[in-house]
Tab-separated table of C-alpha atoms (C1' of nucleotides) in Angstrom:
chain	number	residue	atom	x	y	z
A	1	MET	CA	-40.149	0.735	-22.686
A	2	ALA	CA	-39.057	-1.870	-20.238
A	3	LYS	CA	-35.754	-1.857	-21.880
A	4	GLY	CA	-33.519	-0.623	-19.087
A	5	LYS	CA	-34.590	-2.993	-16.587
A	6	ARG	CA	-31.433	-5.172	-16.569
A	7	ALA	CA	-29.234	-2.213	-16.875
A	8	ALA	CA	-30.704	-0.294	-14.025
A	9	ALA	CA	-30.317	-3.505	-11.667
A	10	MET	CA	-26.728	-3.849	-12.880
A	11	ALA	CA	-25.943	-0.274	-11.950
A	12	GLU	CA	-27.634	-0.811	-8.645
A	13	ASN	CA	-25.445	-3.688	-7.922
A	14	ARG	CA	-22.506	-1.842	-9.072
A	15	ALA	CA	-23.300	0.968	-6.687
A	16	LYS	CA	-23.835	-1.716	-3.911
A	17	LEU	CA	-20.535	-3.375	-4.482
A	18	ILE	CA	-18.439	-0.039	-4.486
A	19	ARG	CA	-20.282	1.091	-1.371
A	20	ALA	CA	-19.332	-2.240	0.427
A	21	ALA	CA	-15.954	-1.982	-0.864
A	22	ARG	CA	-15.586	1.585	0.400
A	23	GLU	CA	-16.520	0.249	3.827
A	24	ALA	CA	-14.390	-2.883	3.821
A	25	PHE	CA	-11.294	-1.219	2.317
A	26	ALA	CA	-11.357	1.662	4.740
A	27	THR	CA	-11.759	-0.489	7.793
A	28	GLN	CA	-9.715	-3.525	7.073
A	29	GLY	CA	-7.384	-2.329	4.308
A	30	TYR	CA	-7.229	-3.516	0.698
A	31	ALA	CA	-5.106	-6.640	1.454
A	32	ASP	CA	-7.085	-7.862	4.303
A	33	ALA	CA	-10.619	-7.184	2.668
A	34	SER	CA	-12.145	-10.403	1.568
A	35	MET	CA	-13.903	-10.411	-1.616
A	36	ASP	CA	-16.356	-13.205	-0.211
A	37	GLU	CA	-17.248	-11.257	2.801
A	38	LEU	CA	-17.604	-8.021	0.816
A	39	THR	CA	-19.910	-9.326	-1.736
A	40	ALA	CA	-21.959	-11.315	0.685
A	41	ALA	CA	-22.684	-8.308	2.734
A	42	VAL	CA	-24.701	-6.779	-0.093
A	43	GLY	CA	-26.239	-10.134	-0.886
A	44	LEU	CA	-24.105	-10.972	-3.970
A	45	THR	CA	-21.195	-13.297	-4.662
A	46	ARG	CA	-17.927	-12.923	-6.222
A	47	GLY	CA	-19.439	-13.769	-9.551
A	48	ALA	CA	-21.089	-10.315	-9.617
A	49	LEU	CA	-17.692	-8.577	-8.751
A	50	TYR	CA	-15.758	-10.353	-11.456
A	51	HIS	CA	-18.501	-9.624	-14.004
A	52	ASN	CA	-18.910	-5.853	-13.076
A	53	PHE	CA	-15.301	-5.183	-12.457
A	54	GLU	CA	-12.045	-6.652	-13.918
A	55	ASP	CA	-10.812	-7.867	-10.604
A	56	LYS	CA	-10.100	-6.897	-7.081
A	57	LYS	CA	-7.846	-4.129	-8.250
A	58	GLY	CA	-10.426	-2.967	-10.638
A	59	LEU	CA	-12.880	-2.574	-7.900
A	60	LEU	CA	-10.373	-0.446	-5.973
A	61	TRP	CA	-10.047	1.768	-9.209
A	62	ALA	CA	-13.780	2.251	-8.990
A	63	VAL	CA	-13.678	3.244	-5.375
A	64	VAL	CA	-10.700	5.430	-5.669
A	65	GLU	CA	-12.327	7.344	-8.771
A	66	GLN	CA	-15.458	7.894	-6.681
A	67	ILE	CA	-13.643	9.271	-3.667
A	68	ASP	CA	-11.468	11.282	-5.588
A	69	GLY	CA	-14.261	13.010	-7.347
A	70	GLU	CA	-16.033	13.754	-4.055
A	71	MET	CA	-12.813	15.263	-2.740
A	72	ALA	CA	-12.455	17.557	-5.768
A	73	GLU	CA	-15.955	18.933	-5.708
A	74	ARG	CA	-15.400	19.578	-1.831
A	75	LEU	CA	-12.259	21.443	-2.568
A	76	ARG	CA	-13.826	23.358	-5.390
A	77	ILE	CA	-16.492	24.680	-3.058
A	78	VAL	CA	-14.030	25.689	-0.399
A	79	ARG	CA	-11.866	27.642	-2.907
A	80	GLU	CA	-14.845	29.386	-4.367
A	81	GLN	CA	-15.997	30.655	-1.095
A	82	ALA	CA	-12.693	32.254	-0.209
A	83	PRO	CA	-12.667	35.938	-0.747
A	84	THR	CA	-9.265	36.001	-2.607
A	85	LEU	CA	-7.573	33.426	-4.789
A	86	TRP	CA	-4.509	33.280	-2.259
A	87	GLN	CA	-6.846	32.765	0.526
A	88	GLY	CA	-8.615	30.154	-1.537
A	89	LEU	CA	-5.400	28.279	-1.996
A	90	LEU	CA	-4.697	28.297	1.903
A	91	ALA	CA	-8.088	27.322	2.516
A	92	GLU	CA	-7.769	24.368	-0.064
A	93	GLY	CA	-4.676	23.274	1.813
A	94	SER	CA	-6.305	23.238	5.226
A	95	ALA	CA	-9.365	21.560	3.810
A	96	TYR	CA	-7.236	18.894	2.273
A	97	ILE	CA	-5.406	18.418	5.624
A	98	GLU	CA	-8.770	18.183	7.244
A	99	MET	CA	-10.155	15.612	4.789
A	100	ALA	CA	-7.175	13.312	5.355
A	101	LEU	CA	-8.496	12.945	8.887
A	102	GLU	CA	-11.336	10.877	7.553
A	103	PRO	CA	-10.313	7.200	7.743
A	104	GLU	CA	-11.791	6.361	4.441
A	105	ILE	CA	-9.709	8.895	2.566
A	106	GLN	CA	-6.549	8.193	4.592
A	107	ARG	CA	-6.661	4.387	4.252
A	108	ILE	CA	-7.839	4.206	0.622
A	109	ILE	CA	-6.542	7.341	-1.018
A	110	LEU	CA	-3.406	7.968	0.757
A	111	LEU	CA	-2.165	4.550	1.742
A	112	ASP	CA	-3.589	1.559	-0.095
A	113	GLY	CA	-4.278	3.610	-3.429
A	114	PRO	CA	-0.583	4.510	-4.106
A	115	ALA	CA	0.754	1.162	-2.922
A	116	VAL	CA	-1.638	-0.861	-4.988
A	117	LEU	CA	-2.486	1.298	-8.092
A	118	GLY	CA	0.831	3.119	-8.397
A	119	ASP	CA	1.528	6.786	-8.520
A	120	PRO	CA	-1.626	8.835	-7.941
A	121	SER	CA	-0.621	11.638	-10.390
A	122	LYS	CA	-1.160	8.954	-13.136
A	123	TRP	CA	-4.818	8.054	-11.976
A	124	PRO	CA	-7.484	8.685	-14.348
A	125	GLY	CA	-9.354	11.844	-13.481
A	126	GLU	CA	-5.630	12.913	-13.170
A	127	ASN	CA	-5.878	13.333	-9.470
A	128	ALA	CA	-8.631	16.124	-9.494
A	129	CYS	CA	-7.354	17.613	-6.297
A	130	LEU	CA	-3.962	18.355	-7.695
A	131	ASP	CA	-5.477	19.769	-10.863
A	132	ILE	CA	-7.515	22.342	-8.918
A	133	THR	CA	-4.412	23.363	-6.937
A	134	MET	CA	-2.499	23.894	-10.116
A	135	ARG	CA	-5.315	26.106	-11.634
A	136	THR	CA	-5.324	28.270	-8.641
A	137	ILE	CA	-1.484	28.701	-8.647
A	138	ARG	CA	-1.491	29.462	-12.409
A	139	ALA	CA	-4.110	32.140	-11.755
A	140	LEU	CA	-2.093	33.620	-8.844
A	141	ILE	CA	0.860	33.877	-10.965
A	142	GLU	CA	-1.113	35.697	-13.711
A	143	GLU	CA	-2.294	37.960	-10.954
A	144	GLY	CA	1.263	38.844	-9.941
A	145	VAL	CA	0.866	37.594	-6.333
A	146	VAL	CA	2.972	34.457	-6.624
A	147	LYS	CA	6.407	34.149	-8.166
A	148	PRO	CA	6.608	32.726	-11.638
A	149	VAL	CA	7.375	29.234	-10.336
A	150	ASP	CA	6.700	25.988	-12.176
A	151	VAL	CA	3.023	25.379	-11.745
A	152	GLU	CA	3.101	21.747	-11.537
A	153	ALA	CA	6.120	21.566	-9.288
A	154	ALA	CA	4.523	23.961	-6.800
A	155	GLY	CA	1.327	22.252	-6.838
A	156	ARG	CA	2.648	18.942	-6.312
A	157	LEU	CA	4.954	20.090	-3.406
A	158	LEU	CA	1.971	21.991	-1.731
A	159	ASN	CA	-0.206	18.826	-2.050
A	160	GLY	CA	2.516	16.621	-0.754
A	161	ALA	CA	3.183	18.828	2.329
A	162	ALA	CA	-0.556	18.991	2.956
A	163	LEU	CA	-0.760	15.219	2.762
A	164	SER	CA	2.123	14.698	5.109
A	165	ALA	CA	0.499	17.197	7.519
A	166	ALA	CA	-2.729	15.181	7.315
A	167	LEU	CA	-1.074	11.830	8.207
A	168	TRP	CA	0.607	13.340	11.067
A	169	VAL	CA	-2.581	14.918	12.442
A	170	ALA	CA	-4.387	11.753	11.789
A	171	ALA	CA	-1.935	9.573	13.772
A	172	ALA	CA	-1.604	12.257	16.516
A	173	ASP	CA	-2.884	11.544	20.104
A	174	ASP	CA	-4.207	15.124	20.170
A	175	PRO	CA	-5.401	15.742	16.631
A	176	LYS	CA	-6.933	19.097	17.456
A	177	SER	CA	-3.833	20.874	18.641
A	178	VAL	CA	-1.697	19.259	15.993
A	179	LEU	CA	-4.202	20.239	13.247
A	180	ASN	CA	-3.418	23.936	14.076
A	181	LYS	CA	0.275	23.572	14.079
A	182	ALA	CA	0.063	21.744	10.832
A	183	VAL	CA	-2.128	24.490	9.285
A	184	ASP	CA	0.229	27.138	10.468
A	185	ALA	CA	3.227	25.576	9.135
A	186	PHE	CA	1.449	24.941	5.873
A	187	ARG	CA	0.844	28.767	5.605
A	188	GLU	CA	4.375	29.551	6.302
A	189	LEU	CA	5.563	27.262	3.641
A	190	ALA	CA	3.023	28.480	1.209
A	191	SER	CA	4.171	32.067	1.802
A	192	GLY	CA	7.478	31.112	0.162
A	193	LEU	CA	5.703	31.032	-3.129
A	194	LEU	CA	4.513	34.854	-2.429
A	195	ARG	CA	6.262	37.530	-4.582
A	196	LYS	CA	6.612	39.718	-1.463
A	197	ALA	CA	6.326	38.536	2.248
A	198	VAL	CA	3.023	39.298	3.911
B	1	MET	CA	35.731	-20.838	22.421
B	2	ALA	CA	33.686	-22.288	19.617
B	3	LYS	CA	30.802	-20.897	21.388
B	4	GLY	CA	29.610	-18.474	18.642
B	5	LYS	CA	29.460	-20.919	15.843
B	6	ARG	CA	25.650	-21.296	15.856
B	7	ALA	CA	25.113	-17.582	16.651
B	8	ALA	CA	27.305	-16.520	13.722
B	9	ALA	CA	25.636	-18.738	11.326
B	10	MET	CA	22.350	-17.473	12.428
B	11	ALA	CA	23.369	-13.869	12.031
B	12	GLU	CA	24.640	-14.809	8.660
B	13	ASN	CA	21.235	-16.337	7.675
B	14	ARG	CA	19.333	-13.152	8.973
B	15	ALA	CA	21.541	-11.037	6.857
B	16	LYS	CA	20.837	-13.314	3.756
B	17	LEU	CA	17.139	-13.094	4.270
B	18	ILE	CA	17.237	-9.518	4.626
B	19	ARG	CA	19.144	-8.950	1.524
B	20	ALA	CA	16.801	-11.309	-0.436
B	21	ALA	CA	13.793	-9.447	1.029
B	22	ARG	CA	15.025	-6.083	-0.077
B	23	GLU	CA	15.524	-7.479	-3.643
B	24	ALA	CA	12.108	-9.099	-3.637
B	25	PHE	CA	10.122	-6.316	-1.940
B	26	ALA	CA	11.772	-3.839	-4.127
B	27	THR	CA	11.181	-5.439	-7.380
B	28	GLN	CA	7.907	-7.273	-6.894
B	29	GLY	CA	6.386	-5.222	-4.014
B	30	TYR	CA	5.552	-6.515	-0.635
B	31	ALA	CA	2.245	-8.189	-1.412
B	32	ASP	CA	3.481	-10.089	-4.460
B	33	ALA	CA	6.738	-11.197	-2.891
B	34	SER	CA	6.459	-15.012	-2.135
B	35	MET	CA	8.147	-16.001	0.934
B	36	ASP	CA	8.935	-19.510	-0.596
B	37	GLU	CA	10.742	-18.001	-3.628
B	38	LEU	CA	12.458	-15.440	-1.313
B	39	THR	CA	13.932	-17.968	1.149
B	40	ALA	CA	14.661	-20.427	-1.730
B	41	ALA	CA	16.747	-17.792	-3.406
B	42	VAL	CA	19.238	-17.886	-0.592
B	43	GLY	CA	19.182	-21.633	0.022
B	44	LEU	CA	16.874	-21.592	3.020
B	45	THR	CA	13.116	-22.400	3.680
B	46	ARG	CA	10.231	-20.444	5.271
B	47	GLY	CA	11.166	-22.278	8.287
B	48	ALA	CA	14.282	-20.014	8.706
B	49	LEU	CA	12.143	-17.115	8.222
B	50	TYR	CA	9.534	-17.739	10.804
B	51	HIS	CA	12.149	-18.658	13.226
B	52	ASN	CA	14.328	-15.545	12.734
B	53	PHE	CA	11.390	-13.039	12.278
B	54	GLU	CA	7.885	-12.943	13.600
B	55	ASP	CA	6.203	-13.251	10.309
B	56	LYS	CA	6.231	-11.755	6.770
B	57	LYS	CA	5.652	-8.445	8.222
B	58	GLY	CA	8.409	-8.822	10.754
B	59	LEU	CA	10.805	-9.282	7.839
B	60	LEU	CA	9.528	-6.019	6.227
B	61	TRP	CA	10.131	-4.281	9.633
B	62	ALA	CA	13.798	-5.502	9.530
B	63	VAL	CA	14.324	-4.413	5.933
B	64	VAL	CA	12.698	-1.017	6.647
B	65	GLU	CA	14.992	-0.386	9.529
B	66	GLN	CA	18.014	-1.212	7.587
B	67	ILE	CA	17.163	1.083	4.759
B	68	ASP	CA	16.038	3.800	7.039
B	69	GLY	CA	19.276	3.707	8.777
B	70	GLU	CA	21.197	3.976	5.705
B	71	MET	CA	19.280	6.960	4.582
B	72	ALA	CA	19.857	8.873	7.568
B	73	GLU	CA	23.450	8.129	7.482
B	74	ARG	CA	23.646	9.594	3.821
B	75	LEU	CA	21.389	12.719	4.774
B	76	ARG	CA	23.820	13.390	7.756
B	77	ILE	CA	26.681	13.420	5.494
B	78	VAL	CA	25.156	15.713	2.984
B	79	ARG	CA	24.140	18.205	5.727
B	80	GLU	CA	27.541	18.230	7.257
B	81	GLN	CA	29.304	19.173	3.970
B	82	ALA	CA	27.068	22.220	3.552
B	83	PRO	CA	28.774	25.520	4.454
B	84	THR	CA	25.918	26.840	6.252
B	85	LEU	CA	22.872	25.377	8.067
B	86	TRP	CA	20.272	26.823	5.876
B	87	GLN	CA	22.290	25.468	2.918
B	88	GLY	CA	22.464	21.957	4.749
B	89	LEU	CA	18.655	22.078	5.037
B	90	LEU	CA	18.236	22.725	1.300
B	91	ALA	CA	20.777	20.105	0.440
B	92	GLU	CA	19.077	17.569	2.673
B	93	GLY	CA	15.804	18.356	0.798
B	94	SER	CA	17.515	17.825	-2.535
B	95	ALA	CA	19.231	14.689	-1.485
B	96	TYR	CA	16.009	13.250	-0.134
B	97	ILE	CA	14.276	13.931	-3.438
B	98	GLU	CA	17.116	12.192	-5.302
B	99	MET	CA	17.024	9.321	-2.890
B	100	ALA	CA	13.450	8.548	-3.681
B	101	LEU	CA	14.520	7.940	-7.351
B	102	GLU	CA	15.934	4.556	-6.075
B	103	PRO	CA	13.463	1.908	-6.675
B	104	GLU	CA	14.268	0.226	-3.403
B	105	ILE	CA	13.580	3.299	-1.446
B	106	GLN	CA	10.564	4.273	-3.528
B	107	ARG	CA	8.748	1.030	-3.181
B	108	ILE	CA	9.613	-0.173	0.285
B	109	ILE	CA	9.913	2.773	2.272
B	110	LEU	CA	7.603	5.301	0.449
B	111	LEU	CA	4.858	2.972	-0.763
B	112	ASP	CA	4.504	-0.463	0.974
B	113	GLY	CA	6.142	0.530	4.256
B	114	PRO	CA	3.343	3.106	5.219
B	115	ALA	CA	0.350	0.752	3.758
B	116	VAL	CA	1.658	-2.297	5.588
B	117	LEU	CA	3.364	-0.966	8.644
B	118	GLY	CA	1.265	2.178	9.288
B	119	ASP	CA	2.426	5.794	9.957
B	120	PRO	CA	6.166	6.089	9.374
B	121	SER	CA	6.371	8.661	12.106
B	122	LYS	CA	5.877	5.873	14.693
B	123	TRP	CA	8.545	3.559	13.210
B	124	PRO	CA	11.178	2.504	15.596
B	125	GLY	CA	14.327	4.596	14.826
B	126	GLU	CA	11.486	7.109	14.756
B	127	ASN	CA	12.124	7.961	11.048
B	128	ALA	CA	15.679	9.075	11.371
B	129	CYS	CA	15.280	11.297	8.232
B	130	LEU	CA	12.604	13.388	9.997
B	131	ASP	CA	14.569	13.532	13.182
B	132	ILE	CA	17.588	14.998	11.321
B	133	THR	CA	15.548	17.664	9.474
B	134	MET	CA	14.057	18.684	12.777
B	135	ARG	CA	17.286	19.045	14.532
B	136	THR	CA	18.433	21.343	11.723
B	137	ILE	CA	15.323	23.392	11.937
B	138	ARG	CA	15.644	23.893	15.636
B	139	ALA	CA	19.271	25.150	15.201
B	140	LEU	CA	18.244	27.561	12.374
B	141	ILE	CA	15.474	28.905	14.705
B	142	GLU	CA	18.060	29.589	17.419
B	143	GLU	CA	20.323	31.153	14.904
B	144	GLY	CA	17.571	33.467	14.092
B	145	VAL	CA	17.618	32.653	10.430
B	146	VAL	CA	14.243	30.873	10.648
B	147	LYS	CA	10.830	32.024	12.039
B	148	PRO	CA	9.943	30.567	15.193
B	149	VAL	CA	7.539	27.929	13.835
B	150	ASP	CA	6.761	24.613	15.350
B	151	VAL	CA	9.797	22.564	14.508
B	152	GLU	CA	7.926	19.244	14.186
B	153	ALA	CA	5.416	20.800	11.973
B	154	ALA	CA	7.771	22.303	9.666
B	155	GLY	CA	9.890	19.246	9.508
B	156	ARG	CA	7.152	16.960	8.552
B	157	LEU	CA	5.678	19.235	5.970
B	158	LEU	CA	9.284	19.880	4.466
B	159	ASN	CA	9.755	16.068	4.211
B	160	GLY	CA	6.341	15.616	2.924
B	161	ALA	CA	6.918	18.143	0.067
B	162	ALA	CA	10.265	16.431	-0.684
B	163	LEU	CA	8.547	12.977	-0.845
B	164	SER	CA	5.938	14.267	-2.974
B	165	ALA	CA	8.529	15.847	-5.256
B	166	ALA	CA	10.381	12.503	-5.389
B	167	LEU	CA	7.579	10.576	-6.408
B	168	TRP	CA	6.743	12.935	-9.189
B	169	VAL	CA	10.226	12.886	-10.311
B	170	ALA	CA	10.412	9.061	-10.094
B	171	ALA	CA	7.209	8.661	-12.300
B	172	ALA	CA	8.255	11.331	-14.918
B	173	ASP	CA	9.286	10.539	-18.393
B	174	ASP	CA	12.055	13.089	-18.238
B	175	PRO	CA	13.337	12.705	-14.630
B	176	LYS	CA	16.221	15.040	-15.210
B	177	SER	CA	14.324	18.154	-15.966
B	178	VAL	CA	11.665	17.394	-13.661
B	179	LEU	CA	14.091	16.944	-10.887
B	180	ASN	CA	15.227	20.498	-11.439
B	181	LYS	CA	11.883	21.921	-11.396
B	182	ALA	CA	11.238	19.977	-7.992
B	183	VAL	CA	14.325	21.124	-6.326
B	184	ASP	CA	13.702	24.763	-7.411
B	185	ALA	CA	10.237	24.587	-5.982
B	186	PHE	CA	11.343	22.892	-2.801
B	187	ARG	CA	13.555	25.931	-2.228
B	188	GLU	CA	10.882	28.280	-2.842
B	189	LEU	CA	8.621	26.607	-0.464
B	190	ALA	CA	11.446	26.343	2.164
B	191	SER	CA	12.145	30.030	1.822
B	192	GLY	CA	8.760	30.595	3.352
B	193	LEU	CA	10.251	29.662	6.664
B	194	LEU	CA	13.006	32.321	6.510
B	195	ARG	CA	12.577	35.336	8.933
B	196	LYS	CA	13.302	37.586	5.855
B	197	ALA	CA	13.259	36.890	2.307
B	198	VAL	CA	16.508	36.066	0.463
C	1	DT	C1'	29.623	-40.284	25.805
C	2	DC	C1'	25.163	-38.786	26.344
C	3	DA	C1'	21.166	-35.794	27.021
C	4	DC	C1'	19.749	-31.372	25.848
C	5	DT	C1'	18.987	-27.285	23.101
C	6	DC	C1'	18.031	-24.962	19.108
C	7	DA	C1'	18.211	-23.519	14.222
C	8	DC	C1'	15.980	-24.918	10.503
C	9	DA	C1'	13.119	-28.242	7.396
C	10	DT	C1'	9.008	-30.548	6.528
C	11	DA	C1'	4.074	-31.460	6.497
C	12	DC	C1'	-0.415	-29.794	6.982
C	13	DG	C1'	-4.608	-26.959	7.224
C	14	DA	C1'	-7.202	-22.788	6.172
C	15	DG	C1'	-8.238	-19.083	3.140
C	16	DG	C1'	-8.220	-16.129	-0.802
C	17	DC	C1'	-8.069	-15.068	-5.781
C	18	DG	C1'	-9.152	-15.775	-10.569
C	19	DT	C1'	-11.460	-18.689	-14.136
C	20	DA	C1'	-14.370	-22.073	-16.414
C	21	DT	C1'	-18.863	-23.592	-16.316
C	22	DG	C1'	-23.795	-23.557	-14.954
C	23	DT	C1'	-28.431	-21.222	-14.618
C	24	DC	C1'	-32.307	-18.450	-15.000
C	25	DA	C1'	-34.548	-14.029	-15.973
C	26	DA	C1'	-34.947	-10.436	-19.678
C	27	DT	C1'	-35.192	-9.229	-24.334
C	28	DA	C1'	-35.887	-9.879	-29.683
C	29	DG	C1'	-37.942	-11.883	-33.370
C	30	DG	C1'	-41.481	-14.452	-35.707
D	1	DC	C1'	-47.646	-16.154	-27.713
D	2	DC	C1'	-43.795	-18.934	-28.132
D	3	DT	C1'	-39.018	-19.651	-28.773
D	4	DA	C1'	-33.988	-18.540	-29.158
D	5	DT	C1'	-30.552	-15.882	-27.553
D	6	DT	C1'	-28.340	-12.842	-24.652
D	7	DG	C1'	-26.241	-11.542	-20.528
D	8	DA	C1'	-25.780	-11.123	-15.248
D	9	DC	C1'	-24.804	-13.398	-11.972
D	10	DA	C1'	-23.987	-18.173	-8.916
D	11	DT	C1'	-21.440	-22.287	-8.329
D	12	DA	C1'	-17.331	-25.165	-8.446
D	13	DC	C1'	-12.673	-25.821	-9.186
D	14	DG	C1'	-7.565	-25.365	-9.096
D	15	DC	C1'	-3.730	-22.954	-7.651
D	16	DC	C1'	-0.935	-20.318	-4.507
D	17	DT	C1'	0.287	-18.368	-0.099
D	18	DC	C1'	0.462	-17.735	4.537
D	19	DG	C1'	1.176	-19.575	9.378
D	20	DT	C1'	1.617	-23.295	12.634
D	21	DA	C1'	2.613	-27.908	14.389
D	22	DT	C1'	5.852	-31.376	14.265
D	23	DG	C1'	10.225	-33.687	12.902
D	24	DT	C1'	15.501	-33.737	12.677
D	25	DG	C1'	20.183	-33.311	13.085
D	26	DA	C1'	24.116	-30.569	14.279
D	27	DG	C1'	26.137	-28.124	18.063
D	28	DT	C1'	26.714	-27.749	23.257
D	29	DG	C1'	27.675	-28.628	28.093
D	30	DA	C1'	28.510	-31.883	31.884
DNA sequence: TCACTCACATACGAGGCGTATGTCAATAGG
DNA sequence: CCTATTGACATACGCCTCGTATGTGAGTGA
C-alpha cells in the first residue's frame, strides 16, 4: 500500500513550485523571474521544474490555470448571493474589478498571461470567468430582461470593460474613489443591454 | 552650412531602427526579438541602438509612441467625418476595434506594451486614443445627449470594451462575422450612456 | 592643419534557458 | 531477501542575449 509515496512527493513538489511561481511571477513579472531563484526558494533545482513542467511557459500555464479557477469560483459565489440575476451580473462585474486590484491577478492574469500565452479566450478552462458571465447573460435574455444580443459578444465586451476599469483602479493614486467611479460607469454601460431603461 | 550632416544621419538611423523594431516586435514579440538581428537588418549594430536609445525598453517606448500617435490621428479623422458627435463616438469605437486587427497594433500596443511598459494610461502622450474618446464624451454630456457620468470612467470602460472586442475579433476563425457582432454589442453597451434610449 | 567631439563598432562579462547526462531512492519480481 | 528497473530530481554544459566598457574614424571648429 506504500504505492503512492513517490506520486505524493511529486504532487507536493509540483504544488510547491506553483506556489513559488505565483509569488515570483506576481512580484517580478514573468520575464524577470529567474527559474534558478524560484526553484531554490523551495529547496529544489531547475531539474524538478523541467521534469514536472514542459518549460518556463508550462509553469506559467499551471499558475494561470490555478488562479483562473479560483477567480471563477469566487465569481460564482458572488453571483449566487445576489437576489436577482441582473444584480448578480452587476455584482460579478464589480467583483471582477475589485479582484484585479490584487497584484497577483493583475500581473499574471491580466498582463503577462496574454502577452506570453496568447489570447485568454483560448486558454484551457476556456477562461472560466467569461463563461460564467455568458451563462448569466443567456439566462437574462431568456427572462426577457436583456435585449436579444449576441451572448458571447456582450460577455466579452462586459468583461473587457471590467478589466479596463480594474487596471485603471489599480494604477490610480486614490484607488478607493476611483473604484466607485469605475463601478458606476460599469453599471451605466451594462444598462445598455437592458430591454428597457431602469 | 554643412552643420547638420551628422545630425541628419543620426535621425536617419533612429528612424531605421524604429522601423526595424516595429517589424521585429510585431512579428516575433518583444521578448523574442533579438537586438543583434534587429540592428543587423538595417546595417547597424547594437552600438547604434544603445547610443540612440536607453536600452531595449527605450526602443519599445519609441515604437509605442509612434504607433500611438498614428492611431490617434486616424481616430481623429474618423470622428470628424461623422455627422453627429454621438455617431462619431460609435465610429471611433468601431474604428478602434478594426485597428486592433492589425498585428502590429495588437502585438505591440495591446499585448507587449502594457506587459513591458506598464499601464498604458500612464504612457507619455497619455494614450492619445483615450484622450480623444474622453473629449467626445465630455462634449456629448454638455450637449445633453449623454448622462452626466464620470468622463474618464466612461472613456476607459468604452475603450476597454472596444479593446476586448478587438482581441476577440483578431483571434476568431471568422473575423468578418465576429466583427459585426462585436460592433453591435459595442453600440448596445454605449447606448447605456445615453440620457434616453434610442 | 590639428585637436576635439561624437556617432557608432567591437570586445567582454554576466546571467538565463533548455538539454543531455548522472544519481539515488522507490518499486517490482523472483 | 536480493536484484534489476524505473523515474524523480540534480548536475553540468552550451548557446544565446543583454548591457557596458573600450576602441575608432569621420565630421567639426579654430
